[in-house]
């Protein structure tokens, strides 16, 4: 493990038991080794079903690895589940807002888990909702908000806890192109401004290149096929990386 | 101010009852009193029940028995459901037993209770609890199983304590099903309590019904029955009010199904 690694995978494998009789157990992650340092914005890129979401759930501590070691800030996110409270925030593919809570109630959810006072919760939630352009919608229930607005609320919920690690599982894939593009830019600038470590899962090469400082391309079952840091802005370099990624994904 | 549409809705609710009352009153003119008594007689009995503490306390006794039995069944059922949800082995072990219990008629439980217990209240509490418990268990279990996996995972990702998980996710998610279960079981319990009191009690609406039957007083029997109906209707309205307040987050389509 590199010394500054915020997220560390060492030969991690994840098997899922067979769903039907006679079927083989399913290996979603295969000997994955990966280090992500503090403040890095990493895009995990791969085709649908390549184990990106399983990798994501392993980092979040929602799944236990079958083999190998996963560490987040030096702790096992599965067995030290509660010790990482408030340190990891997640933005899911769909907004996953609690339908019985208003927009502000949803943003306050993570802060409730951190035992913040009601006043503090309200202030922080209000700040993040207005930061994401949702002033005036605090009392709206999710069903009254558009898809883009709901996803903004879920981003506000993630930032409100001030977690140092942000995990994002294709959070803009269900939005239209223009809204997705705008939110992506806002999201990337918020991550940079707040010095977060972000792991961004995507199946879109454009999105990975736009948002990541580093792109990790995965093949099925989840294993690193290509790992590149996006240094310069030179268009030719970007095109070369894009072409390489396309070759890896096509292989 | 009462709007025209509100008046129309009220008229729609009242119309079938008015029709029933008119038909009954017509029948009372053509049949003997012990078959179809006049509604005036029934009303007089109802007023007498409300005016006499001795009589009204019989209504309260029945209401108390229904409430205690349902609370007992709900608490027991919810705890069993939580265990069945959490542990597959408990689920596999208890499901056949609960199904078996559901097949036992309420009247059989009344007989068992008379044999097993001495006190009236213990008998009725046992009957009310044991007849409602399997239904509550299955309803709460279904509600727990029906929780959105996505939402549960989202809340889990925030690493809540058990209490916070219960308060933020589980209770709000299963509340609609719990209220529906109460509405369904309330109707069943009001029927079972009458049977239990009819056979195994010395007071309450069921016991009073038995007294009316022995003197062939149909007006009295109706008046006592209506006490139970009033209770069920009032409780249903209270639950509907809670639903209206608690579930205002639900989206309503302008186009009806």
XYZ file of C-alpha atoms in Angstrom, chain A residues 33-36 40-45 200 205 208-218 223-232 234 236-246 248-249:
47
model
C -5.142 -4.136 -7.037
C -5.565 -0.382 -6.974
C -4.379 2.578 -4.904
C -6.123 5.926 -4.919
C -7.385 12.275 -6.539
C -10.371 12.280 -8.844
C -10.431 8.839 -10.445
C -12.798 7.664 -13.129
C -13.392 3.903 -13.116
C -14.381 3.136 -16.675
C -16.385 8.226 -10.298
C -15.309 7.515 -22.243
C -14.295 9.686 -17.764
C -11.989 12.009 -19.699
C -13.942 15.085 -18.677
C -14.174 14.371 -14.972
C -11.184 12.220 -14.046
C -7.626 13.283 -13.325
C -6.907 9.611 -13.705
C -8.809 7.031 -15.720
C -8.775 3.362 -14.754
C -10.204 1.111 -17.445
C -11.601 -2.197 -16.258
C -9.484 -6.100 -13.334
C -7.372 -3.155 -14.419
C -6.665 -3.155 -18.135
C -5.375 0.395 -18.460
C -4.531 3.036 -15.873
C -3.650 6.528 -17.052
C -3.194 9.948 -15.483
C -4.503 12.828 -17.545
C -1.673 15.314 -17.336
C -1.719 17.853 -20.101
C -2.942 18.802 -25.341
C -3.408 15.125 -29.330
C -2.597 13.480 -25.971
C -6.282 13.270 -25.087
C -7.070 11.719 -28.458
C -4.309 9.177 -28.009
C -5.666 8.184 -24.610
C -9.192 7.984 -25.992
C -8.034 5.762 -28.810
C -6.124 3.527 -26.387
C -9.163 3.240 -24.096
C -11.337 2.331 -27.076
C -8.828 -1.794 -24.483
C -12.598 -1.810 -24.230
